[in-house]
Amino acid sequence: MDQIYEQHLWGGVAFDFYSGFGSHNPEITATYLEAVTSFLKAFQKPLAVCDLGCGDFNIGKHLAIHTDTYVAIDIVEKLITRNKKLFNIEGLEFCCLDIAKDELPAADCAILRQVLQHLSNAEIKQVVKKLVKYKYLIVTEHIPLGNFTPNKDIISGQGIRLKQNSGVNILEAPFNLKIKDKKTLNAYVLQHNKGRIVTTLYRF
C-alpha cells in the first residue's frame, strides 16, 4: 500500500497522498456523504465510529463531526502521520493498524469504504470474522453492473475484481457473514460500463 501512494498508482499526482477518484470525485462523494451523514445524525446519542481504511481522510473529515468518537485506521504509517498533522477534530483518533491481522478498536459502527475490494479472500476472511463486534457496519464496494460472480480471489493490492466480472459480497461464500438485516444506503453508477459503487448498511 505504501507503494500505491508513493507512485500515485490511484492518480492525484498533485497530492501528497491520494486515495483515488472514489474519494475525490464530487459526483460520487456528495451522495455518499449525504446518505451516511443522514444515518449518523438519526441517533439521539452520537455513535462511536471506527473507520477501517480511512485513506487520505477526504471523506472521513466530513463524517467525524457527526460522531461521539471516530477512530480512523490505515495500514500506511506515513499516511497516518500526515493525517494526524492535518486533522484536528474533537473525538478523532488516528491509528496505524493492519485490519486483517490486528485487533480492531471497539465502536458502535464500523465503516469499510472501498477497502475489501483490494484485498485477497484470505485477508477479507480475517477482517470479516472481527466485524460482528459492531452493532452497525457500513460497507462500500465497487461492483459490476447486473449479475456477477461474487468473491473471485485476487492478490491484495491496487486492483479490484471488476475485470473478472466480480465484486465482494460479504454475505456470500467464502465469507458468509451472518447479519440481522441490511439496507442499501447509496448506489452510484459509473459511466462507460465501469460498474457501480454501492454502500450497504448491515445490522448485527
C-alpha positions as YAML, in Angstrom:
chain: A
units: angstrom
residues:
- id: 1
  name: MET
  ca: [0.00, 0.00, 0.00]
- id: 2
  name: ASP
  ca: [2.92, 2.37, 0.62]
- id: 3
  name: GLN
  ca: [3.97, 1.90, -2.99]
- id: 4
  name: ILE
  ca: [0.50, 2.78, -4.27]
- id: 5
  name: TYR
  ca: [0.68, 6.18, -2.60]
- id: 6
  name: GLU
  ca: [4.37, 6.81, -3.34]
- id: 7
  name: GLN
  ca: [3.92, 6.08, -7.06]
- id: 8
  name: HIS
  ca: [0.44, 7.66, -7.29]
- id: 9
  name: LEU
  ca: [-0.99, 4.49, -8.77]
- id: 10
  name: TRP
  ca: [-4.50, 5.76, -7.98]
- id: 11
  name: GLY
  ca: [-3.77, 9.11, -9.63]
- id: 12
  name: GLY
  ca: [-3.65, 12.51, -7.94]
- id: 13
  name: VAL
  ca: [-0.04, 13.39, -8.73]
- id: 14
  name: ALA
  ca: [-0.67, 16.92, -7.40]
- id: 15
  name: PHE
  ca: [-1.47, 15.49, -3.95]
- id: 16
  name: ASP
  ca: [0.92, 14.20, -1.32]
- id: 17
  name: PHE
  ca: [-1.46, 11.30, -0.65]
- id: 18
  name: TYR
  ca: [-4.45, 10.50, -2.86]
- id: 19
  name: SER
  ca: [-6.94, 7.72, -2.16]
- id: 20
  name: GLY
  ca: [-8.46, 7.61, -5.64]
- id: 21
  name: PHE
  ca: [-11.31, 9.20, -7.58]
- id: 22
  name: GLY
  ca: [-13.86, 7.43, -5.39]
- id: 23
  name: SER
  ca: [-12.76, 9.63, -2.50]
- id: 24
  name: HIS
  ca: [-12.47, 12.86, -4.51]
- id: 25
  name: ASN
  ca: [-15.00, 12.91, -7.35]
- id: 26
  name: PRO
  ca: [-17.82, 15.12, -6.01]
- id: 27
  name: GLU
  ca: [-20.43, 13.26, -8.06]
- id: 28
  name: ILE
  ca: [-19.54, 10.12, -6.11]
- id: 29
  name: THR
  ca: [-18.75, 11.60, -2.71]
- id: 30
  name: ALA
  ca: [-21.69, 14.02, -2.37]
- id: 31
  name: THR
  ca: [-24.44, 11.40, -2.39]
- id: 32
  name: TYR
  ca: [-22.38, 9.03, -0.25]
- id: 33
  name: LEU
  ca: [-21.77, 11.69, 2.39]
- id: 34
  name: GLU
  ca: [-25.43, 12.70, 2.36]
- id: 35
  name: ALA
  ca: [-26.56, 9.10, 2.94]
- id: 36
  name: VAL
  ca: [-24.04, 8.22, 5.67]
- id: 37
  name: THR
  ca: [-24.40, 11.58, 7.42]
- id: 38
  name: SER
  ca: [-28.17, 11.08, 7.50]
- id: 39
  name: PHE
  ca: [-27.66, 7.69, 9.15]
- id: 40
  name: LEU
  ca: [-25.24, 9.07, 11.74]
- id: 41
  name: LYS
  ca: [-27.48, 12.01, 12.60]
- id: 42
  name: ALA
  ca: [-30.52, 9.77, 13.12]
- id: 43
  name: PHE
  ca: [-29.33, 8.78, 16.62]
- id: 44
  name: GLN
  ca: [-30.18, 10.84, 19.67]
- id: 45
  name: LYS
  ca: [-26.84, 9.87, 21.17]
- id: 46
  name: PRO
  ca: [-23.98, 10.13, 18.62]
- id: 47
  name: LEU
  ca: [-22.31, 6.86, 17.69]
- id: 48
  name: ALA
  ca: [-18.73, 5.80, 18.23]
- id: 49
  name: VAL
  ca: [-17.37, 5.00, 14.77]
- id: 50
  name: CYS
  ca: [-14.35, 3.03, 13.58]
- id: 51
  name: ASP
  ca: [-13.19, 3.80, 10.03]
- id: 52
  name: LEU
  ca: [-11.37, 0.70, 8.79]
- id: 53
  name: GLY
  ca: [-9.28, 2.15, 5.98]
- id: 54
  name: CYS
  ca: [-9.50, 5.92, 6.27]
- id: 55
  name: GLY
  ca: [-7.09, 6.71, 3.43]
- id: 56
  name: ASP
  ca: [-6.35, 10.40, 2.90]
- id: 57
  name: PHE
  ca: [-9.37, 11.27, 5.09]
- id: 58
  name: ASN
  ca: [-11.05, 13.37, 2.42]
- id: 59
  name: ILE
  ca: [-14.27, 11.50, 3.27]
- id: 60
  name: GLY
  ca: [-13.82, 10.89, 7.00]
- id: 61
  name: LYS
  ca: [-13.31, 14.58, 7.81]
- id: 62
  name: HIS
  ca: [-16.96, 15.18, 6.92]
- id: 63
  name: LEU
  ca: [-18.27, 12.23, 8.96]
- id: 64
  name: ALA
  ca: [-16.23, 12.57, 12.16]
- id: 65
  name: ILE
  ca: [-18.05, 15.78, 13.17]
- id: 66
  name: HIS
  ca: [-21.30, 13.80, 13.47]
- id: 67
  name: THR
  ca: [-19.95, 11.15, 15.86]
- id: 68
  name: ASP
  ca: [-19.12, 10.81, 19.54]
- id: 69
  name: THR
  ca: [-15.70, 9.36, 18.77]
- id: 70
  name: TYR
  ca: [-14.12, 8.49, 15.42]
- id: 71
  name: VAL
  ca: [-11.15, 6.14, 15.20]
- id: 72
  name: ALA
  ca: [-9.59, 6.34, 11.73]
- id: 73
  name: ILE
  ca: [-7.35, 3.41, 10.78]
- id: 74
  name: ASP
  ca: [-4.99, 2.81, 7.89]
- id: 75
  name: ILE
  ca: [-2.13, 0.43, 7.25]
- id: 76
  name: VAL
  ca: [0.16, 3.11, 5.77]
- id: 77
  name: GLU
  ca: [2.15, 4.64, 8.63]
- id: 78
  name: LYS
  ca: [3.28, 7.74, 6.72]
- id: 79
  name: LEU
  ca: [-0.33, 8.46, 5.80]
- id: 80
  name: ILE
  ca: [-1.48, 8.21, 9.42]
- id: 81
  name: THR
  ca: [1.35, 10.53, 10.49]
- id: 82
  name: ARG
  ca: [0.28, 13.02, 7.82]
- id: 83
  name: ASN
  ca: [-3.41, 12.79, 8.81]
- id: 84
  name: LYS
  ca: [-2.59, 13.44, 12.46]
- id: 85
  name: LYS
  ca: [-0.91, 16.70, 11.46]
- id: 86
  name: LEU
  ca: [-3.71, 17.85, 9.14]
- id: 87
  name: PHE
  ca: [-6.90, 16.99, 11.01]
- id: 88
  name: ASN
  ca: [-7.83, 18.11, 14.49]
- id: 89
  name: ILE
  ca: [-11.44, 17.23, 15.30]
- id: 90
  name: GLU
  ca: [-12.80, 16.61, 18.79]
- id: 91
  name: GLY
  ca: [-13.09, 12.87, 19.44]
- id: 92
  name: LEU
  ca: [-10.92, 11.98, 16.42]
- id: 93
  name: GLU
  ca: [-8.06, 9.50, 16.74]
- id: 94
  name: PHE
  ca: [-5.80, 8.04, 14.04]
- id: 95
  name: CYS
  ca: [-4.24, 4.58, 14.35]
- id: 96
  name: CYS
  ca: [-1.88, 2.63, 12.10]
- id: 97
  name: LEU
  ca: [-3.16, -0.96, 12.05]
- id: 98
  name: ASP
  ca: [-3.42, -3.91, 9.69]
- id: 99
  name: ILE
  ca: [-7.16, -4.63, 9.85]
- id: 100
  name: ALA
  ca: [-6.60, -8.23, 8.71]
- id: 101
  name: LYS
  ca: [-4.07, -9.04, 11.44]
- id: 102
  name: ASP
  ca: [-4.57, -6.60, 14.33]
- id: 103
  name: GLU
  ca: [-7.32, -6.32, 16.91]
- id: 104
  name: LEU
  ca: [-9.86, -3.68, 15.94]
- id: 105
  name: PRO
  ca: [-11.00, -0.89, 18.28]
- id: 106
  name: ALA
  ca: [-14.42, -1.08, 19.90]
- id: 107
  name: ALA
  ca: [-17.18, 1.11, 18.48]
- id: 108
  name: ASP
  ca: [-20.90, 1.16, 17.70]
- id: 109
  name: CYS
  ca: [-20.39, 1.29, 13.96]
- id: 110
  name: ALA
  ca: [-17.61, 0.29, 11.55]
- id: 111
  name: ILE
  ca: [-17.08, 1.82, 8.12]
- id: 112
  name: LEU
  ca: [-15.33, -0.07, 5.31]
- id: 113
  name: ARG
  ca: [-15.29, 2.17, 2.28]
- id: 114
  name: GLN
  ca: [-13.83, 0.57, -0.86]
- id: 115
  name: VAL
  ca: [-11.30, -1.37, 1.18]
- id: 116
  name: LEU
  ca: [-12.28, -5.03, 0.90]
- id: 117
  name: GLN
  ca: [-12.28, -4.82, -2.90]
- id: 118
  name: HIS
  ca: [-8.48, -4.50, -2.81]
- id: 119
  name: LEU
  ca: [-7.91, -7.50, -0.51]
- id: 120
  name: SER
  ca: [-7.47, -11.20, -1.17]
- id: 121
  name: ASN
  ca: [-10.17, -13.56, 0.04]
- id: 122
  name: ALA
  ca: [-7.85, -14.81, 2.79]
- id: 123
  name: GLU
  ca: [-7.44, -11.27, 4.14]
- id: 124
  name: ILE
  ca: [-11.15, -10.50, 3.81]
- id: 125
  name: LYS
  ca: [-11.91, -13.61, 5.88]
- id: 126
  name: GLN
  ca: [-9.64, -12.30, 8.62]
- id: 127
  name: VAL
  ca: [-11.44, -8.95, 8.61]
- id: 128
  name: VAL
  ca: [-14.99, -10.30, 8.37]
- id: 129
  name: LYS
  ca: [-14.75, -12.51, 11.43]
- id: 130
  name: LYS
  ca: [-13.99, -9.39, 13.52]
- id: 131
  name: LEU
  ca: [-16.91, -7.32, 12.28]
- id: 132
  name: VAL
  ca: [-19.54, -8.97, 14.48]
- id: 133
  name: LYS
  ca: [-18.24, -6.92, 17.43]
- id: 134
  name: TYR
  ca: [-20.01, -3.88, 15.94]
- id: 135
  name: LYS
  ca: [-23.75, -3.21, 16.01]
- id: 136
  name: TYR
  ca: [-23.69, -1.49, 12.63]
- id: 137
  name: LEU
  ca: [-21.47, -1.92, 9.61]
- id: 138
  name: ILE
  ca: [-21.37, 0.34, 6.54]
- id: 139
  name: VAL
  ca: [-19.63, -1.26, 3.56]
- id: 140
  name: THR
  ca: [-18.97, 0.39, 0.20]
- id: 141
  name: GLU
  ca: [-17.84, -1.75, -2.73]
- id: 142
  name: HIS
  ca: [-17.16, -1.19, -6.42]
- id: 143
  name: ILE
  ca: [-19.05, -3.98, -8.19]
- id: 144
  name: PRO
  ca: [-20.08, -4.81, -11.78]
- id: 145
  name: LEU
  ca: [-23.38, -3.78, -13.33]
- id: 146
  name: GLY
  ca: [-26.03, -6.51, -13.39]
- id: 147
  name: ASN
  ca: [-25.36, -10.07, -12.34]
- id: 148
  name: PHE
  ca: [-21.84, -11.11, -11.39]
- id: 149
  name: THR
  ca: [-19.93, -13.91, -9.71]
- id: 150
  name: PRO
  ca: [-19.08, -12.73, -6.20]
- id: 151
  name: ASN
  ca: [-15.78, -13.07, -4.42]
- id: 152
  name: LYS
  ca: [-13.38, -14.26, -7.11]
- id: 153
  name: ASP
  ca: [-9.99, -14.27, -5.44]
- id: 154
  name: ILE
  ca: [-7.27, -11.70, -6.18]
- id: 155
  name: ILE
  ca: [-3.86, -10.78, -4.84]
- id: 156
  name: SER
  ca: [-4.11, -7.89, -2.39]
- id: 157
  name: GLY
  ca: [-3.05, -4.59, -3.90]
- id: 158
  name: GLN
  ca: [-4.02, -1.77, -6.22]
- id: 159
  name: GLY
  ca: [-6.55, -3.63, -8.37]
- id: 160
  name: ILE
  ca: [-10.08, -4.90, -7.79]
- id: 161
  name: ARG
  ca: [-12.24, -7.77, -9.14]
- id: 162
  name: LEU
  ca: [-14.19, -5.74, -11.72]
- id: 163
  name: LYS
  ca: [-12.27, -7.03, -14.77]
- id: 164
  name: GLN
  ca: [-13.19, -10.57, -13.71]
- id: 165
  name: ASN
  ca: [-16.88, -9.57, -13.61]
- id: 166
  name: SER
  ca: [-16.73, -9.99, -9.86]
- id: 167
  name: GLY
  ca: [-17.02, -7.98, -6.69]
- id: 168
  name: VAL
  ca: [-17.05, -8.50, -2.94]
- id: 169
  name: ASN
  ca: [-20.23, -9.70, -1.24]
- id: 170
  name: ILE
  ca: [-19.50, -10.50, 2.39]
- id: 171
  name: LEU
  ca: [-22.79, -12.39, 2.80]
- id: 172
  name: GLU
  ca: [-21.77, -14.96, 0.17]
- id: 173
  name: ALA
  ca: [-19.20, -17.78, 0.28]
- id: 174
  name: PRO
  ca: [-16.44, -17.98, 1.33]
- id: 175
  name: PHE
  ca: [-17.22, -15.23, 3.90]
- id: 176
  name: ASN
  ca: [-20.85, -15.98, 4.83]
- id: 177
  name: LEU
  ca: [-21.25, -13.11, 7.29]
- id: 178
  name: LYS
  ca: [-24.39, -13.52, 9.40]
- id: 179
  name: ILE
  ca: [-26.48, -10.38, 9.93]
- id: 180
  name: LYS
  ca: [-29.91, -9.36, 11.21]
- id: 181
  name: ASP
  ca: [-30.77, -7.16, 8.26]
- id: 182
  name: LYS
  ca: [-29.34, -4.90, 5.59]
- id: 183
  name: LYS
  ca: [-30.26, -1.75, 3.70]
- id: 184
  name: THR
  ca: [-28.78, -0.05, 0.65]
- id: 185
  name: LEU
  ca: [-27.82, 3.49, 1.64]
- id: 186
  name: ASN
  ca: [-26.43, 4.69, -1.66]
- id: 187
  name: ALA
  ca: [-25.59, 3.50, -5.18]
- id: 188
  name: TYR
  ca: [-23.71, 5.36, -7.89]
- id: 189
  name: VAL
  ca: [-23.48, 4.06, -11.47]
- id: 190
  name: LEU
  ca: [-20.22, 4.92, -13.20]
- id: 191
  name: GLN
  ca: [-20.09, 5.92, -16.84]
- id: 192
  name: HIS
  ca: [-18.73, 3.77, -19.70]
- id: 193
  name: ASN
  ca: [-19.84, 0.47, -18.16]
- id: 194
  name: LYS
  ca: [-17.34, 0.78, -15.31]
- id: 195
  name: GLY
  ca: [-19.65, -0.67, -12.71]
- id: 196
  name: ARG
  ca: [-21.37, 0.82, -9.69]
- id: 197
  name: ILE
  ca: [-20.33, 1.88, -6.23]
- id: 198
  name: VAL
  ca: [-22.79, 0.56, -3.67]
- id: 199
  name: THR
  ca: [-22.98, 1.40, 0.02]
- id: 200
  name: THR
  ca: [-24.81, -1.05, 2.27]
- id: 201
  name: LEU
  ca: [-25.75, -0.80, 5.94]
- id: 202
  name: TYR
  ca: [-25.66, -4.08, 7.86]
- id: 203
  name: ARG
  ca: [-27.04, -4.58, 11.36]
- id: 204
  name: PHE
  ca: [-25.93, -7.37, 13.68]
...
